[in-house]
Short mmCIF file of C-alpha atoms in Angstrom, two decimals:
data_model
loop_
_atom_site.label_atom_id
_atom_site.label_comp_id
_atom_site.label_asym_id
_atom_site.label_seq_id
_atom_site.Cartn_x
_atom_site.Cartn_y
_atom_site.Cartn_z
CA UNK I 1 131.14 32.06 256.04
CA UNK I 2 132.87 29.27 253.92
CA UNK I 3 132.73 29.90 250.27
CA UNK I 4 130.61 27.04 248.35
CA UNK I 5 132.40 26.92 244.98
CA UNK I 6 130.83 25.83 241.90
CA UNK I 7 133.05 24.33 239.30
CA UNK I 8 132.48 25.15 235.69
CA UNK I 9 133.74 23.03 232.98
CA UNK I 10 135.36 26.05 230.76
CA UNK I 11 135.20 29.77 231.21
CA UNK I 12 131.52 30.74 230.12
CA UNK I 13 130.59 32.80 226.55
CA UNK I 14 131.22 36.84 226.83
CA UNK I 15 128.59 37.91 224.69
CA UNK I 16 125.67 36.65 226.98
CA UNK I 17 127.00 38.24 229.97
CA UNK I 18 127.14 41.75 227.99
CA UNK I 19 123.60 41.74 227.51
CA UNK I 20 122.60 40.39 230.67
CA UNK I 21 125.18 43.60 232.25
CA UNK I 22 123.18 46.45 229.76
CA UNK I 23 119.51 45.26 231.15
CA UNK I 24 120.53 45.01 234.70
CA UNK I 25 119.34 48.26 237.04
CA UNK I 26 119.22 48.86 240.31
CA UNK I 27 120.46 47.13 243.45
CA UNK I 28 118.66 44.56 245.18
CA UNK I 29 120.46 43.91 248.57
CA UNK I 30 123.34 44.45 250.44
CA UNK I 31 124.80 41.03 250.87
CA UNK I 32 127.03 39.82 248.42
CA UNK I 33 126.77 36.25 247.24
CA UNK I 34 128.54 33.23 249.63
CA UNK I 35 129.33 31.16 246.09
CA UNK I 36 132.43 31.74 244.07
CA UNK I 37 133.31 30.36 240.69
CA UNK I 38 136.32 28.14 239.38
CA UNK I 39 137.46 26.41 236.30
CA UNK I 40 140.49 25.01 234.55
CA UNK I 41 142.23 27.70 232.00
CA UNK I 42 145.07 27.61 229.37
CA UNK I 43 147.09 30.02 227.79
CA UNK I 44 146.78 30.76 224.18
CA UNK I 45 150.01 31.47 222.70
CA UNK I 46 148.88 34.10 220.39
CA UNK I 47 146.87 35.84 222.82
CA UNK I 48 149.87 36.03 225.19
CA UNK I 49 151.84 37.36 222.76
CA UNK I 50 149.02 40.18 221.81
CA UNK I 51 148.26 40.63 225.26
CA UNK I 52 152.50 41.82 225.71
CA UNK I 53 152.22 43.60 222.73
CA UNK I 54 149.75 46.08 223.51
CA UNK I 55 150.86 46.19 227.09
CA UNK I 56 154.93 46.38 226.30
CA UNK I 57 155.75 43.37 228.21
CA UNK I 58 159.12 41.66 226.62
CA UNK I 59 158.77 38.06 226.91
CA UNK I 60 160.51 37.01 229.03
CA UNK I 61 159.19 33.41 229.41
CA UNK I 62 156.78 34.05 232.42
CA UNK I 63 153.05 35.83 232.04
CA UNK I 64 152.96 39.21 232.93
CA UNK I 65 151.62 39.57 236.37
CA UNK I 66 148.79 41.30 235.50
CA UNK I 67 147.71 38.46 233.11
CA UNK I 68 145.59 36.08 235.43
CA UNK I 69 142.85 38.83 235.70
CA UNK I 70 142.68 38.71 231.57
CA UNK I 71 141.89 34.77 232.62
CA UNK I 72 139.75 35.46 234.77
CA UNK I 73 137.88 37.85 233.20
CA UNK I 74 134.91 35.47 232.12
CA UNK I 75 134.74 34.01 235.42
CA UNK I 76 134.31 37.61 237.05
CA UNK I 77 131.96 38.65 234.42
CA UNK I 78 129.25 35.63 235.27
CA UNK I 79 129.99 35.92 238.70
CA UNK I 80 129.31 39.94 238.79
CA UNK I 81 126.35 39.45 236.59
CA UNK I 82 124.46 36.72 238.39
CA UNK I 83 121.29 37.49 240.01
CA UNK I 84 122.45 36.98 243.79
CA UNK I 85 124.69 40.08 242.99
CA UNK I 86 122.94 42.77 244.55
CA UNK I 87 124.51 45.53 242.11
CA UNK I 88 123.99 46.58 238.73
CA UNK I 89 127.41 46.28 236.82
CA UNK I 90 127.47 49.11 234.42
CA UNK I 91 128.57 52.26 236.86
CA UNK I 92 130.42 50.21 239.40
CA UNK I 93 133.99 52.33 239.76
CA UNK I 94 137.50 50.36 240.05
CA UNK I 95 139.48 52.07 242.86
CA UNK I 96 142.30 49.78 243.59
CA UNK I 97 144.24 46.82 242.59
CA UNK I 98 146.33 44.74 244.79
CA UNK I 99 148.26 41.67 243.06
CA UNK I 100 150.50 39.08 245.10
CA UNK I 101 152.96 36.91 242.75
CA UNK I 102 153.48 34.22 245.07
CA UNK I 103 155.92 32.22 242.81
CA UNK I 104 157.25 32.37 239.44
CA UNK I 105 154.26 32.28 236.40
CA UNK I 106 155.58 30.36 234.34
CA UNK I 107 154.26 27.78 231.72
CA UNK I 108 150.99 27.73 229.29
CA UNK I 109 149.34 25.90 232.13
CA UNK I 110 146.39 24.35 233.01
CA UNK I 111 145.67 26.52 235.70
CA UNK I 112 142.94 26.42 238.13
CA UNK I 113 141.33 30.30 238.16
CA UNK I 114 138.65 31.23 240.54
CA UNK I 115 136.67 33.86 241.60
CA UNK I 116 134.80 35.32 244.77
CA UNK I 117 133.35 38.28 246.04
CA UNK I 118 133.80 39.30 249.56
CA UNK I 119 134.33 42.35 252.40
CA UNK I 120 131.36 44.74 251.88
CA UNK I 121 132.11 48.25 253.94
CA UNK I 122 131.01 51.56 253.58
CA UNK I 123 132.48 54.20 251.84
CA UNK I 124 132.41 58.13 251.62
CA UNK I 125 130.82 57.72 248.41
CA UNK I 126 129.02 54.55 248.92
CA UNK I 127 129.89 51.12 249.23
CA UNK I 128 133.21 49.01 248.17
CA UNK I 129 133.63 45.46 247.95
CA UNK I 130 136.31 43.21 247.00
CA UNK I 131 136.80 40.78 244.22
CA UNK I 132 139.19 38.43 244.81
CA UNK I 133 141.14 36.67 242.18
CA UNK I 134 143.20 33.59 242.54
CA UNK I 135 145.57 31.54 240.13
CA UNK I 136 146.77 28.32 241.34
CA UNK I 137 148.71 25.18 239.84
CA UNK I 138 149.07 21.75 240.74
CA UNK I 139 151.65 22.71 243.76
CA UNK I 140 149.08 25.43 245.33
CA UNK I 141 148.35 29.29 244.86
CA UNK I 142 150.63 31.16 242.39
CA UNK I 143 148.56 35.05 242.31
CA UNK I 144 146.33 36.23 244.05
CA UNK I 145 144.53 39.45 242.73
CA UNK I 146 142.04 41.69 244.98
CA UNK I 147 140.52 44.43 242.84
CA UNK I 148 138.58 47.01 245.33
CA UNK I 149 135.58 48.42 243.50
CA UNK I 150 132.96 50.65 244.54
CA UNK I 151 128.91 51.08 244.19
CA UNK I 152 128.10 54.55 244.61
CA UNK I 153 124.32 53.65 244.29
CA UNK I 154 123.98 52.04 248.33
CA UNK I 155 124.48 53.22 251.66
CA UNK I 156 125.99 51.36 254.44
CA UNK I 157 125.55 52.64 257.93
CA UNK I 158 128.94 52.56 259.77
CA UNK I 159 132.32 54.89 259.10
CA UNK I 160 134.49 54.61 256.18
CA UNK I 161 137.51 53.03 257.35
CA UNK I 162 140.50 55.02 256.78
CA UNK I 163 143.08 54.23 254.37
CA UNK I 164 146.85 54.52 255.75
CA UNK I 165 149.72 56.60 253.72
CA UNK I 166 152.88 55.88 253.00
CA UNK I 167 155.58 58.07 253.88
CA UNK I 168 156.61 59.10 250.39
CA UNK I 169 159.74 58.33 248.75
CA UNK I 170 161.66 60.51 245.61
CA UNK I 171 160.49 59.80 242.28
CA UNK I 172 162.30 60.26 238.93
CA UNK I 173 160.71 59.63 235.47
CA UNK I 174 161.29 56.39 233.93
CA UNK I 175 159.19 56.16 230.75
CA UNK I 176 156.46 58.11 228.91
CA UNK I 177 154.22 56.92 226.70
CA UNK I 178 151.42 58.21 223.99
CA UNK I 179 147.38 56.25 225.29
CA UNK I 180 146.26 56.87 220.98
CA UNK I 181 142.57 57.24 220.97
CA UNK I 182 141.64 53.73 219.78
CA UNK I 183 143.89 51.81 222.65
CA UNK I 184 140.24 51.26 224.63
CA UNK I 185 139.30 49.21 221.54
CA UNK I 186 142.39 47.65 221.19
CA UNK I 187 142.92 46.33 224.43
CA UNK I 188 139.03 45.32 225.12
CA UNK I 189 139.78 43.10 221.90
CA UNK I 190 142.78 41.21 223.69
CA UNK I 191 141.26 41.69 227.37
CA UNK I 192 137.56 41.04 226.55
CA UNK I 193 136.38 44.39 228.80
CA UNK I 194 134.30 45.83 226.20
CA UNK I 195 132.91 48.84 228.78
CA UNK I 196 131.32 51.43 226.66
CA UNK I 197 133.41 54.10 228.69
CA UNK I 198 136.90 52.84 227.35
CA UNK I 199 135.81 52.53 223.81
CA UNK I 200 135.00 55.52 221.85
CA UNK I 201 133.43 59.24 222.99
CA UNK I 202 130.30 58.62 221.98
CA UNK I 203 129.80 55.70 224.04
CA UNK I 204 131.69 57.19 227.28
CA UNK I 205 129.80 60.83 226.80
CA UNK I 206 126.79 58.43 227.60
CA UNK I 207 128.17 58.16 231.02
CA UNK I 208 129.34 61.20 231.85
CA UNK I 209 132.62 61.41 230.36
CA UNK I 210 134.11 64.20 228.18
CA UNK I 211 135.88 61.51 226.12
CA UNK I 212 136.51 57.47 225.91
CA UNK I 213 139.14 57.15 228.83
CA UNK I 214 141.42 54.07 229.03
CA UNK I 215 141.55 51.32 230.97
CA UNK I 216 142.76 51.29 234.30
CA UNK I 217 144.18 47.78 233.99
CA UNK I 218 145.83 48.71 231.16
CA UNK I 219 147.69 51.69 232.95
CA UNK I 220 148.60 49.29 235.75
CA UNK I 221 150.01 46.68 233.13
CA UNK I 222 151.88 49.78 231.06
CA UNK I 223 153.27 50.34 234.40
CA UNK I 224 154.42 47.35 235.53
CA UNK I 225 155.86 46.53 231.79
CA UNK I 226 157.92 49.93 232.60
CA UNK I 227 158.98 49.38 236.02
CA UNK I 228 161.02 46.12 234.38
CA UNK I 229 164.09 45.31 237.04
CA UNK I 230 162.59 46.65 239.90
CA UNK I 231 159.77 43.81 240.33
CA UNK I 232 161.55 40.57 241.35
CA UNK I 233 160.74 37.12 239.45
CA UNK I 234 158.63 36.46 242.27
CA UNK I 235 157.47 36.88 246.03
CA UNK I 236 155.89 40.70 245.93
CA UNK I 237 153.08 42.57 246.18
CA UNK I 238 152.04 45.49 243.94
CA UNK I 239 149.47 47.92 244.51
CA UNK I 240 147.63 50.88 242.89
CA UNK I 241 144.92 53.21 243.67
CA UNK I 242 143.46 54.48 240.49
CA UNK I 243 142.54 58.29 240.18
CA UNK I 244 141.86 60.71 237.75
CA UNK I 245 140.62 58.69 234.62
CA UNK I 246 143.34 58.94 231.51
CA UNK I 247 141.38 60.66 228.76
CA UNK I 248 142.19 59.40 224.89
CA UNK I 249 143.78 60.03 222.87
CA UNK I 250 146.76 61.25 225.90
CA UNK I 251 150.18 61.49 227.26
CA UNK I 252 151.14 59.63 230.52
CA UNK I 253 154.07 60.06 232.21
CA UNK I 254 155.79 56.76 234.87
CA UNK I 255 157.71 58.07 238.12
CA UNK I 256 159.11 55.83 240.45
CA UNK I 257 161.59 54.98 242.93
CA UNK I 258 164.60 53.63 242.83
CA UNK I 259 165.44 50.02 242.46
CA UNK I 260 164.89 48.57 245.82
CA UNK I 261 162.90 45.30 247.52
CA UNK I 262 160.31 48.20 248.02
CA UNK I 263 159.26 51.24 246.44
CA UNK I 264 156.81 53.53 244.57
CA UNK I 265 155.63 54.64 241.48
CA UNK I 266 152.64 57.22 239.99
CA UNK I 267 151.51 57.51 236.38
CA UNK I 268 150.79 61.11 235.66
CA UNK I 269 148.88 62.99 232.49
CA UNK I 270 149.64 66.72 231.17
CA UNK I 271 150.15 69.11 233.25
CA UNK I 272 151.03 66.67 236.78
CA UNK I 273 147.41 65.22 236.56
CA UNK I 274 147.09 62.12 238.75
CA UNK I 275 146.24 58.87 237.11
CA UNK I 276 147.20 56.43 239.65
CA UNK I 277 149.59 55.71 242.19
CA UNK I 278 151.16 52.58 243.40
CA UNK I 279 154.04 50.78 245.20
CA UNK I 280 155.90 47.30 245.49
CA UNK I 281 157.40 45.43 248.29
CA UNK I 282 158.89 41.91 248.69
CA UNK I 283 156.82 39.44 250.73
#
């Protein structure tokens, strides 16, 4: 089915879709909306520079590639909050990321961002869907982001469909880094994802967790900021599959491969805990 796209003329208010997210229970279908959302976006200097900051990005004069989803955050927000999205947002789990850098991201912009939500399938522990994320200039697509996320709370009839594994390749440590307990808060300031999991105990003991755990995009973007030389300029694909949450305050620990047009990585806690895994491959 053709996506019908309605254009907004700036990326809609945060604090509205919070509230509508909190009252929200329940799902109300299985079909996901046919509509996606698109508007024009610039960068912000300053928030660039923040953004690198708290993610260790040097700047280099392109955005981090994990920087279009913090411009489309708004978009996904409204899109995953209106009511022909059959699931409630608070509870929905972020498995996996996959990101495309199709050409060099340079400049402040105006970019065209849009947003879409698409490939319901079952799951062993309930349904996944993607959201698909796409950055685009005035010569054509740039990124392309496709963030698999799952609702425990519905049942699709069908099997899971397998994921495939790579053969795995030797992995030395390349960084470490200290996740201080108030880097939920931080980064929700820059990124605008002000989940009550990320941002203090309190708020993620609500939910079931021991203690405020940190982002997953932030690990990804750590990562990448780490992984420096190995990721080309442009023309690759990166991918992650998130795992045991990173508890705050914490230690995590980057493996990877070495330097090659494809390879792996893993961020890992104390004591070899998984927190995600990922790899990178030229296109």
């Amino acid at each position: 089915m053709a996506t019908a796209w309605l254009d907004l003329p700036a990326p809609p208010a945060l604090p509205g879709l919070f509230a509508r997210a909190a009252l929200r229970r329940g799902v109300t279908g299985q079909t996901l909306p046919s509509h996606g959302l698109r508007c024009s976006v610039s960068v912000d200097p300053g928030h660039l520079t923040r953004y690198r900051q708290i993610c260790g990005f040097s700047d280099d004069g392109r955005l981090p590639p994990t920087y279009p989803h913090i411009l489309a955050f708004a978009l996904q927000m409204q899109l995953l909050t209106d009511k022909t999205f059959p699931f409630p947002l608070l509870g929905l789990v972020h498995l996996e990321n996959r990101i495309r850098v199709l050409r060099q991201l340079g400049g402040l912009g105006p970019f065209s961002v849009s947003v879409q939500v698409e490939n319901l399938q079952p799951h062993e522990k309930g349904a996944v869907f993607s959201l698909i994320t796409r950055l685009e200039d005035q010569l054509g697509l740039l990124w392309e982001g496709d963030s698999r996320i799952l609702c425990r709370a519905l049942r699709l009839n069908g099997q899971p469909i397998q994921r495939a594994e790579d053969e795995p390749l030797a992995l030395g440590e390349i960084a470490q880094w200290q996740a201080p307990a108030n880097i939920g808060r931080r980064y929700a300031r820059v990124a605008g994802d002000y989940n009550p999991i990320h941002l203090s105990a309190f708020s993620a003991k609500l939910f079931g967790f021991p203690r405020a755990i940190a982002h997953g995009l932030w690990n990804k973007a750590r990562a990448l900021a780490a992984l420096g030389e190995r990721l080309p300029a442009a023309g690759y694909v990166v991918e992650v599959r998130f795992q045991k949450p990173l508890l705050l305050p914490g230690e995590a620990t980057l493996l990877a491969s070495d330097v090659a047009p494809s390879g792996q990585f893993k961020l890992q806690g104390q004591d070899g805990i998984p927190h995600m895994s990922g790899s990178w491959r030229v296109i």
